[in-house]
CSV table of C-alpha atoms and ligand atoms in Angstrom, one decimal:
chain,number,residue,atom,x,y,z
A,4,MET,CA,59.1,-120.1,21.6
A,5,ALA,CA,58.1,-116.4,21.1
A,6,LEU,CA,57.1,-115.7,17.6
A,7,THR,CA,59.8,-113.1,16.0
A,8,ILE,CA,60.3,-111.4,12.5
A,9,THR,CA,63.3,-113.3,10.9
A,10,ASP,CA,63.4,-111.3,7.6
A,11,VAL,CA,62.2,-108.1,5.9
A,12,ARG,CA,62.6,-108.0,2.2
A,13,ALA,CA,61.6,-105.6,-0.8
A,14,ILE,CA,60.2,-107.2,-4.0
A,15,CYS,CA,60.0,-104.7,-7.1
A,16,THR,CA,58.0,-105.8,-10.0
A,17,ALA,CA,56.3,-103.9,-12.8
A,18,PRO,CA,53.7,-106.3,-14.4
A,19,GLN,CA,52.0,-103.3,-16.2
A,20,GLY,CA,55.2,-101.2,-16.8
A,21,ILE,CA,54.6,-99.5,-13.7
A,22,PRO,CA,57.2,-100.0,-11.1
A,23,LEU,CA,55.6,-101.5,-7.8
A,24,VAL,CA,57.3,-102.3,-4.4
A,25,VAL,CA,56.1,-105.0,-2.2
A,26,VAL,CA,57.6,-105.9,1.5
A,27,ARG,CA,57.4,-109.3,2.4
A,28,VAL,CA,57.9,-110.0,6.2
A,29,GLU,CA,58.9,-113.5,7.5
A,30,THR,CA,58.5,-115.1,10.9
A,31,SER,CA,60.0,-117.7,13.0
A,32,ASP,CA,56.7,-119.7,12.5
A,33,ALA,CA,57.6,-121.4,9.4
A,34,GLY,CA,55.0,-120.6,6.6
A,35,LEU,CA,53.7,-117.6,8.4
A,36,TYR,CA,54.5,-114.4,6.5
A,37,GLY,CA,52.8,-111.2,5.6
A,38,VAL,CA,53.0,-108.8,2.4
A,39,GLY,CA,52.3,-105.1,2.1
A,40,CYS,CA,52.4,-102.4,-0.5
A,41,ALA,CA,55.4,-100.0,-0.4
A,42,THR,CA,54.9,-98.2,-3.8
A,43,TYR,CA,56.3,-94.9,-4.5
A,44,THR,CA,56.6,-95.6,-8.0
A,45,GLN,CA,58.8,-92.5,-9.0
A,46,ARG,CA,61.6,-93.5,-6.6
A,47,TRP,CA,61.2,-97.3,-6.3
A,48,MET,CA,64.8,-98.1,-5.8
A,49,THR,CA,65.0,-95.6,-2.9
A,50,VAL,CA,62.3,-97.3,-1.3
A,51,ALA,CA,63.7,-100.8,-1.9
A,52,CYS,CA,67.3,-99.5,-0.3
A,53,GLU,CA,65.4,-98.3,2.7
A,54,ILE,CA,63.7,-101.6,3.4
A,55,GLU,CA,66.8,-103.8,2.6
A,56,HIS,CA,69.4,-101.6,4.5
A,57,TYR,CA,67.4,-99.9,7.4
A,58,MET,CA,64.3,-101.7,8.0
A,59,LYS,CA,65.7,-105.3,7.8
A,60,PRO,CA,68.1,-104.8,10.4
A,61,LEU,CA,65.9,-102.5,12.6
A,62,LEU,CA,63.0,-105.2,12.7
A,63,ILE,CA,64.7,-108.8,12.7
A,64,GLY,CA,64.2,-110.2,16.3
A,65,LYS,CA,61.0,-107.9,17.0
A,66,ASP,CA,57.6,-109.4,18.1
A,67,PRO,CA,55.3,-109.2,14.7
A,68,THR,CA,52.4,-108.9,16.9
A,69,ARG,CA,53.4,-105.5,18.2
A,70,ILE,CA,52.1,-103.5,15.1
A,71,GLU,CA,51.6,-100.1,16.8
A,72,ASP,CA,54.7,-100.1,18.8
A,73,ILE,CA,56.6,-101.2,15.5
A,74,TRP,CA,54.9,-98.2,13.6
A,75,GLN,CA,56.1,-95.9,16.0
A,76,THR,CA,59.6,-97.4,16.3
A,77,VAL,CA,60.1,-97.1,12.5
A,78,THR,CA,58.9,-93.4,12.4
A,79,VAL,CA,61.4,-92.0,14.6
A,80,SER,CA,64.3,-94.3,14.0
A,81,PRO,CA,65.6,-92.0,11.3
A,82,TYR,CA,64.8,-89.0,13.5
A,83,TRP,CA,63.7,-87.1,10.4
A,84,ARG,CA,60.3,-88.4,9.6
A,85,ASN,CA,57.0,-88.3,7.6
A,86,GLY,CA,58.7,-88.3,4.0
A,87,PRO,CA,57.7,-90.3,0.9
A,88,VAL,CA,60.5,-92.8,1.0
A,89,LEU,CA,60.3,-93.7,4.8
A,90,ASN,CA,56.5,-93.7,4.9
A,91,ASN,CA,56.3,-96.2,1.8
A,92,ALA,CA,58.8,-98.7,3.4
A,93,LEU,CA,57.0,-98.4,6.6
A,94,SER,CA,53.6,-99.1,4.8
A,95,GLY,CA,55.1,-102.3,3.4
A,96,VAL,CA,56.0,-103.5,7.0
A,97,ASP,CA,52.7,-102.3,8.4
A,98,GLU,CA,50.7,-103.7,6.1
A,99,ALA,CA,52.5,-106.9,6.1
A,100,LEU,CA,52.2,-107.1,10.0
A,101,TRP,CA,48.3,-106.7,9.8
A,102,ASP,CA,48.2,-109.6,7.1
A,103,ILE,CA,50.2,-111.6,9.7
A,104,ALA,CA,47.7,-110.7,12.6
A,105,GLY,CA,44.8,-111.9,10.2
A,106,LYS,CA,46.6,-115.0,9.3
A,107,ARG,CA,47.2,-115.9,13.0
A,108,ALA,CA,43.6,-115.0,14.1
A,109,GLY,CA,42.0,-116.8,10.9
A,110,LEU,CA,40.4,-113.6,10.2
A,111,PRO,CA,40.2,-111.2,7.1
A,112,VAL,CA,41.7,-107.9,8.2
A,113,TYR,CA,38.6,-106.0,7.8
A,114,GLU,CA,37.2,-108.0,10.8
A,115,LEU,CA,40.2,-106.9,13.0
A,116,LEU,CA,39.5,-103.5,11.9
A,117,GLY,CA,35.9,-103.5,13.2
A,118,GLY,CA,34.0,-105.7,10.7
A,119,LYS,CA,32.3,-105.0,7.5
A,120,VAL,CA,29.6,-102.0,7.5
A,121,ARG,CA,28.8,-102.8,3.8
A,122,GLU,CA,29.0,-105.8,1.7
A,123,ALA,CA,31.1,-104.4,-1.2
A,124,VAL,CA,33.1,-101.2,-1.9
A,125,ARG,CA,31.5,-98.7,-4.5
A,126,VAL,CA,34.4,-97.4,-7.1
A,127,TYR,CA,34.9,-94.5,-9.3
A,128,ARG,CA,36.5,-95.2,-12.8
A,129,HIS,CA,38.5,-93.2,-15.1
A,130,ALA,CA,37.1,-92.0,-18.2
A,131,ASP,CA,39.9,-90.2,-20.3
A,132,GLY,CA,39.9,-89.3,-23.9
A,133,ARG,CA,41.1,-86.7,-26.4
A,134,THR,CA,37.6,-85.6,-27.7
A,135,MET,CA,34.2,-85.1,-26.0
A,136,GLN,CA,33.1,-88.2,-28.3
A,137,GLU,CA,36.1,-90.5,-26.5
A,138,VAL,CA,35.3,-89.5,-23.1
A,139,GLY,CA,31.5,-89.9,-23.5
A,140,ASP,CA,31.9,-93.1,-25.2
A,141,ARG,CA,33.9,-94.4,-22.1
A,142,VAL,CA,31.4,-93.0,-19.7
A,143,GLN,CA,28.9,-94.9,-21.6
A,144,ALA,CA,30.7,-98.1,-21.3
A,145,PHE,CA,31.3,-97.9,-17.5
A,146,MET,CA,27.6,-97.1,-17.4
A,147,GLU,CA,26.6,-100.0,-19.1
A,148,ASP,CA,28.7,-102.3,-17.0
A,149,GLY,CA,27.0,-100.7,-13.8
A,150,VAL,CA,29.4,-98.3,-12.8
A,151,GLN,CA,27.8,-95.4,-10.9
A,152,VAL,CA,30.7,-92.8,-10.6
A,153,VAL,CA,33.1,-91.9,-13.2
A,154,ARG,CA,36.0,-89.5,-13.3
A,155,VAL,CA,36.2,-87.6,-16.7
A,156,GLN,CA,39.3,-85.9,-18.0
A,157,PHE,CA,40.7,-84.8,-21.3
A,158,GLY,CA,43.9,-86.6,-22.0
A,159,GLY,CA,46.6,-86.5,-19.0
A,160,TYR,CA,46.1,-84.4,-15.9
A,161,GLY,CA,45.7,-80.5,-16.9
A,162,GLY,CA,44.2,-82.0,-19.9
A,163,ASN,CA,45.2,-81.8,-23.6
A,164,GLY,CA,42.5,-79.1,-24.0
A,165,GLY,CA,40.3,-81.4,-26.0
A,166,GLU,CA,39.5,-80.0,-29.2
A,167,ARG,CA,40.8,-76.7,-28.1
A,168,GLN,CA,44.5,-77.3,-27.8
A,169,HIS,CA,46.8,-74.9,-29.8
A,170,LEU,CA,49.9,-75.0,-27.5
A,171,ASP,CA,52.6,-75.2,-30.3
A,172,ASN,CA,51.7,-71.7,-31.4
A,173,MET,CA,52.2,-70.1,-28.0
A,174,LYS,CA,55.7,-71.1,-26.8
A,175,PRO,CA,58.5,-68.8,-27.1
A,176,ASP,CA,61.4,-69.4,-29.6
A,177,GLY,CA,64.0,-71.9,-27.9
A,178,ALA,CA,61.3,-73.4,-25.5
A,179,CYS,CA,62.6,-76.6,-23.6
A,180,PRO,CA,61.4,-80.1,-25.1
A,181,GLY,CA,58.9,-82.0,-23.0
A,182,ALA,CA,55.2,-81.7,-21.6
A,183,TYR,CA,53.3,-78.5,-21.9
A,184,TYR,CA,50.1,-77.3,-20.6
A,185,ASP,CA,47.8,-74.2,-21.0
A,186,PRO,CA,45.8,-73.2,-17.8
A,187,LEU,CA,43.3,-71.0,-19.8
A,188,THR,CA,42.7,-73.9,-22.4
A,189,TYR,CA,42.6,-76.3,-19.7
A,190,GLN,CA,39.8,-74.3,-17.4
A,191,LEU,CA,37.5,-73.7,-20.5
A,192,SER,CA,37.8,-77.3,-21.7
A,193,VAL,CA,36.8,-78.7,-18.3
A,194,VAL,CA,33.6,-76.5,-18.3
A,195,GLU,CA,32.6,-77.5,-21.7
A,196,LEU,CA,33.6,-81.3,-20.9
A,197,PHE,CA,31.2,-81.3,-18.3
A,198,ALA,CA,28.4,-79.5,-20.0
A,199,ALA,CA,28.8,-82.1,-22.8
A,200,MET,CA,28.6,-85.2,-20.4
A,201,ARG,CA,25.5,-84.0,-18.7
A,202,GLU,CA,23.9,-83.0,-21.9
A,203,ARG,CA,24.6,-86.6,-23.2
A,204,PHE,CA,23.8,-88.6,-19.8
A,205,GLY,CA,21.6,-86.4,-17.7
A,206,TYR,CA,22.3,-86.0,-14.0
A,207,ASN,CA,21.5,-89.8,-12.9
A,208,LEU,CA,25.2,-90.5,-12.8
A,209,GLU,CA,28.0,-89.2,-10.4
A,210,LEU,CA,31.0,-87.3,-12.2
A,211,CYS,CA,34.4,-86.4,-10.6
A,212,HIS,CA,37.4,-84.6,-11.9
A,213,ASP,CA,41.1,-84.2,-10.8
A,214,VAL,CA,42.5,-80.9,-11.3
A,215,HIS,CA,45.9,-82.3,-10.2
A,216,GLU,CA,47.1,-79.0,-8.6
A,217,HIS,CA,47.2,-77.3,-12.1
A,218,LEU,CA,45.6,-74.0,-11.3
A,219,GLU,CA,46.4,-71.0,-9.1
A,220,PRO,CA,44.2,-70.4,-6.3
A,221,THR,CA,41.7,-67.9,-7.9
A,222,GLU,CA,41.6,-70.0,-11.1
A,223,ALA,CA,40.7,-73.0,-9.0
A,224,ILE,CA,38.0,-71.0,-7.1
A,225,ARG,CA,36.5,-69.8,-10.3
A,226,LEU,CA,36.4,-73.3,-11.9
A,227,ALA,CA,34.8,-74.9,-8.8
A,228,LYS,CA,32.2,-72.2,-9.0
A,229,GLU,CA,31.7,-72.6,-12.9
A,230,LEU,CA,31.3,-76.5,-12.3
A,231,GLU,CA,28.4,-76.1,-9.6
A,232,PRO,CA,25.6,-76.6,-12.4
A,233,PHE,CA,27.2,-80.0,-13.2
A,234,ARG,CA,26.7,-81.4,-9.9
A,235,LEU,CA,29.9,-82.9,-9.3
A,236,PHE,CA,30.7,-85.9,-7.0
A,237,PHE,CA,34.0,-84.2,-6.0
A,238,LEU,CA,36.6,-81.7,-7.5
A,239,GLU,CA,40.0,-83.1,-6.7
A,240,ASP,CA,43.4,-81.7,-5.9
A,241,ALA,CA,41.9,-78.1,-7.0
A,242,LEU,CA,45.1,-76.9,-5.0
A,243,SER,CA,48.6,-77.8,-4.3
A,244,PRO,CA,49.3,-78.9,-0.9
A,245,GLU,CA,51.5,-75.7,-0.5
A,246,GLN,CA,48.4,-73.7,-1.3
A,247,GLY,CA,46.1,-75.7,1.1
A,248,ALA,CA,45.2,-72.4,3.2
A,249,TRP,CA,43.1,-71.3,0.2
A,250,PHE,CA,40.7,-74.2,0.9
A,251,ARG,CA,39.0,-71.4,3.3
A,252,GLN,CA,38.2,-68.9,0.6
A,253,MET,CA,37.2,-71.8,-1.9
A,254,ARG,CA,34.9,-73.4,0.7
A,255,GLN,CA,33.1,-70.0,1.4
A,256,GLN,CA,32.4,-69.4,-2.4
A,257,THR,CA,31.4,-72.8,-3.7
A,258,CYS,CA,29.2,-75.9,-2.9
A,259,THR,CA,31.1,-78.1,-5.2
A,260,PRO,CA,32.4,-81.1,-3.1
A,261,LEU,CA,36.0,-81.0,-2.7
A,262,ALA,CA,38.6,-83.9,-2.5
A,263,MET,CA,42.2,-83.6,-1.4
A,264,GLY,CA,45.2,-85.2,-0.5
A,265,GLU,CA,47.0,-87.9,-2.5
A,266,LEU,CA,50.4,-86.0,-2.0
A,267,PHE,CA,50.0,-85.6,1.7
A,268,ASN,CA,52.8,-87.4,3.7
A,269,ASN,CA,52.6,-85.5,7.1
A,270,PRO,CA,49.5,-85.1,9.4
A,271,THR,CA,50.3,-81.5,9.8
A,272,GLU,CA,49.3,-81.1,6.1
A,273,TYR,CA,45.8,-82.7,6.5
A,274,LEU,CA,44.7,-82.2,10.1
A,275,PRO,CA,43.8,-78.5,9.6
A,276,LEU,CA,41.6,-79.2,6.4
A,277,ILE,CA,40.0,-81.7,8.3
A,278,GLN,CA,39.3,-80.1,11.6
A,279,ASP,CA,38.0,-76.8,10.0
A,280,ARG,CA,35.9,-79.0,7.6
A,281,LEU,CA,37.5,-77.5,4.6
A,282,ILE,CA,37.3,-80.6,2.3
A,283,ASP,CA,34.7,-83.2,1.9
A,284,TYR,CA,36.6,-86.3,1.0
A,285,VAL,CA,40.4,-87.1,2.1
A,286,ARG,CA,42.3,-88.6,-0.7
A,287,CYS,CA,45.7,-89.9,1.2
A,288,HIS,CA,47.6,-92.6,-0.7
A,289,VAL,CA,47.6,-95.2,2.0
A,290,SER,CA,51.2,-96.3,1.5
A,291,GLN,CA,52.3,-92.4,1.3
A,292,ILE,CA,51.2,-92.0,5.0
A,293,GLY,CA,52.5,-95.1,6.3
A,294,GLY,CA,50.3,-98.0,5.9
A,295,ILE,CA,46.7,-99.2,7.5
A,296,THR,CA,47.7,-98.2,11.0
A,297,PRO,CA,47.8,-94.3,10.4
A,298,ALA,CA,44.9,-94.8,7.9
A,299,LYS,CA,42.5,-96.3,10.2
A,300,LYS,CA,43.4,-93.4,12.7
A,301,LEU,CA,42.7,-90.8,10.0
A,302,ALA,CA,39.6,-92.4,9.0
A,303,HIS,CA,38.3,-92.0,12.6
A,304,VAL,CA,39.5,-88.4,12.9
A,305,CYS,CA,37.6,-87.7,9.5
A,306,GLU,CA,34.5,-89.4,11.0
A,307,ALA,CA,34.4,-87.0,13.7
A,308,PHE,CA,34.4,-84.1,11.6
A,309,GLY,CA,32.0,-85.3,8.9
A,310,VAL,CA,34.7,-85.9,6.2
A,311,ARG,CA,34.7,-89.0,4.3
A,312,THR,CA,37.5,-91.3,2.8
A,313,ALA,CA,38.4,-91.8,-0.7
A,314,TRP,CA,41.8,-93.4,-0.5
A,315,HIS,CA,44.1,-92.9,-3.7
A,316,GLY,CA,43.6,-96.2,-6.0
A,317,PRO,CA,45.7,-95.2,-9.2
A,318,GLY,CA,47.7,-97.9,-11.4
A,319,ASP,CA,50.9,-96.8,-9.1
A,320,VAL,CA,49.4,-98.9,-6.4
A,321,SER,CA,50.0,-102.5,-5.8
A,322,PRO,CA,47.0,-105.0,-5.7
A,323,ILE,CA,48.4,-105.5,-2.3
A,324,GLY,CA,47.9,-101.7,-1.6
A,325,HIS,CA,44.5,-101.8,-3.2
A,326,VAL,CA,43.4,-104.6,-1.1
A,327,ALA,CA,44.5,-102.7,2.1
A,328,ASN,CA,42.4,-99.6,0.7
A,329,LEU,CA,39.5,-102.1,0.5
A,330,HIS,CA,39.9,-103.8,4.0
A,331,LEU,CA,39.7,-100.0,5.5
A,332,ASP,CA,36.5,-99.3,3.0
A,333,LEU,CA,34.7,-102.2,4.1
A,334,SER,CA,35.3,-101.3,7.9
A,335,SER,CA,34.9,-97.5,7.9
A,336,TRP,CA,31.5,-96.1,8.3
A,337,ASN,CA,32.6,-92.7,6.9
A,338,PHE,CA,33.8,-94.1,3.6
A,339,GLY,CA,33.0,-92.2,0.7
A,340,ILE,CA,34.1,-93.8,-2.5
A,341,GLN,CA,37.1,-95.8,-3.7
A,342,GLU,CA,39.0,-94.9,-7.0
A,343,TRP,CA,39.6,-98.2,-9.0
A,344,ALA,CA,42.0,-97.9,-11.9
A,345,GLY,CA,41.5,-101.4,-12.7
A,346,LEU,CA,43.6,-104.5,-12.8
A,347,THR,CA,45.3,-106.2,-15.9
A,348,PRO,CA,45.5,-110.1,-16.4
A,349,GLU,CA,49.4,-109.8,-15.7
A,350,LEU,CA,48.8,-108.1,-12.5
A,351,GLU,CA,45.8,-110.6,-11.5
A,352,ASP,CA,48.7,-113.4,-12.2
A,353,VAL,CA,51.4,-111.9,-10.3
A,354,PHE,CA,49.3,-111.1,-7.4
A,355,PRO,CA,46.8,-114.1,-6.6
A,356,GLY,CA,43.8,-113.2,-4.5
A,357,CYS,CA,42.9,-109.9,-6.4
A,358,PRO,CA,39.6,-108.5,-5.7
A,359,GLU,CA,36.9,-108.4,-8.2
A,360,LEU,CA,35.1,-105.7,-9.8
A,361,ARG,CA,31.2,-106.6,-10.5
A,362,ARG,CA,28.5,-103.9,-11.5
A,363,GLY,CA,30.5,-100.9,-10.1
A,364,TYR,CA,31.4,-102.6,-6.8
A,365,VAL,CA,34.7,-104.5,-5.8
A,366,TYR,CA,34.8,-107.5,-3.6
A,367,VAL,CA,37.7,-109.0,-1.5
A,368,ASN,CA,37.7,-112.6,-0.8
A,369,ASP,CA,37.4,-113.4,2.8
A,370,LYS,CA,40.6,-115.4,3.2
A,371,PRO,CA,42.6,-114.7,6.6
A,372,GLY,CA,44.9,-111.7,6.6
A,373,LEU,CA,44.8,-109.6,3.5
A,374,GLY,CA,43.8,-112.5,1.3
A,375,ILE,CA,46.4,-111.4,-1.5
A,376,ASP,CA,49.9,-112.7,-1.9
A,377,ILE,CA,52.7,-112.2,-4.6
A,378,ASP,CA,54.2,-114.9,-6.9
A,379,GLU,CA,57.7,-114.0,-6.5
A,380,LYS,CA,58.9,-116.2,-9.6
A,381,LEU,CA,56.3,-114.6,-11.9
A,382,ALA,CA,57.3,-111.0,-10.4
A,383,SER,CA,61.0,-111.4,-11.4
A,384,LYS,CA,59.7,-111.7,-15.3
A,385,PHE,CA,58.6,-108.1,-15.0
A,386,PRO,CA,61.7,-106.0,-14.2
A,387,CYS,CA,61.2,-102.5,-13.2
A,388,SER,CA,62.6,-99.8,-15.5
A,389,GLU,CA,65.2,-97.4,-14.0
A,390,ALA,CA,64.1,-94.4,-16.6
A,391,LEU,CA,63.2,-90.9,-14.7
A,392,PRO,CA,59.5,-90.3,-14.8
A,393,THR,CA,59.0,-87.2,-17.5
A,394,TRP,CA,55.4,-86.3,-16.9
A,395,THR,CA,56.1,-84.8,-13.5
A,396,ASN,CA,57.8,-82.0,-15.2
A,397,CYS,CA,55.3,-80.4,-17.3
A,398,ARG,CA,55.6,-76.7,-18.4
A,399,ARG,CA,53.3,-73.5,-19.0
A,400,PRO,CA,53.3,-72.1,-22.5
A,401,ASP,CA,56.0,-69.5,-21.5
A,402,GLY,CA,58.2,-72.4,-20.2
A,403,THR,CA,57.5,-72.1,-16.4
A,404,LEU,CA,57.7,-75.4,-14.7
A,405,GLN,CA,54.1,-76.5,-13.6
A,406,ARG,CA,53.4,-78.5,-10.4
A,407,PRO,CA,52.5,-82.0,-12.0
B,507,GCO,C1,44.8,-89.9,-9.2
B,507,GCO,C2,46.2,-89.4,-9.5
B,507,GCO,C3,47.1,-90.3,-9.9
B,507,GCO,C4,48.5,-89.9,-9.9
B,507,GCO,C5,49.6,-90.8,-9.8
B,507,GCO,C6,51.0,-90.2,-9.5
B,507,GCO,O1,44.4,-91.2,-9.4
B,507,GCO,O2,44.0,-89.3,-8.7
B,507,GCO,O3,46.3,-88.2,-9.4
B,507,GCO,O4,46.8,-90.7,-11.2
B,507,GCO,O5,49.0,-88.8,-10.7
B,507,GCO,O6,49.3,-91.7,-8.9
B,507,GCO,O7,52.0,-91.4,-9.6
B,508,MG,MG1,44.7,-87.5,-8.2
């Protein structure tokens, strides 16, 4: 009897307090199923609705071995395409189909993608802190654990300005409540932070930083130039996707390596930056672009233009999504670095088969498929909060809304 898809389900869970969405695809072969990451944490209920109400009826009865055809079918089914909700739901299905393909073949997914080009995946860790001392102490702890690449930030994105913060005196009367950030304080404090880190640790360590689209184009260019002496591994999201055309000016003026892309949904956003060699690292969030199928194609396009991959790996990717990143990393020659937010014991319990971090490298297990699963009973003990995100609505001192 032909193999068919018999069910498609969304599983929502928040073992770390961060809503995660996972898709489970069942097949007519009893016991053969796959799992994939569909996490769009800020709108997790919308993604779950897309999966339950649209993907399920669209996919039941289809052949799960036809990964490419299903990817194309899901993409155009709603006619309007490439949005974050649809792409994340599609990623959940796509990754689950790769998991099924690996289980059928008895091979880990990285072998289906071309096989290992390295034994393990080099990662970068996050050293955030309120003061130079705090950030530095975190960097030191990572170095002692053998980590070779560290991202340094003051506070949240856009910083709290470290010791320089004086925001409360800058707001007009009647300012809205909520998060605030000052571009000048931020720019000055980042340069001071890097100077302090290089003074404390020297240059035998790779450092990166995430601007998180907090600057105006010329401010971003100036920052990239001012950071040159500190020899960054990369400067991330120096511009918003809407201002991507400014990368041309930035590229002409600075040798600081540039990474961009966690906010991209649509190939038309990233292709011009790649084909014109305006960035060094593509940072797409794999579920946000639709899963392993488009990510592998993107990696190949990048290879032709000398751009490397640095897939987004923050806390709001499920361990299944992290593993999908790792299978791509292991099998892509033009892999650059993998962001590694780290896994808590709760996550490791809910997702059996989690990868392991040892001395700055992450290792996947070699089980067939993605090699990871979700314990649904345990997952149900960590319900997702329906609260709206607040950090995405941050303001400049005069009250103007800032891009996150
Ligand atoms: C990064 C990111 C994230 C995002 C988050 C949004 O790790 O580079 O910028 O921390 O802000 O994933 O939900
Ligand atoms: Mg980022």
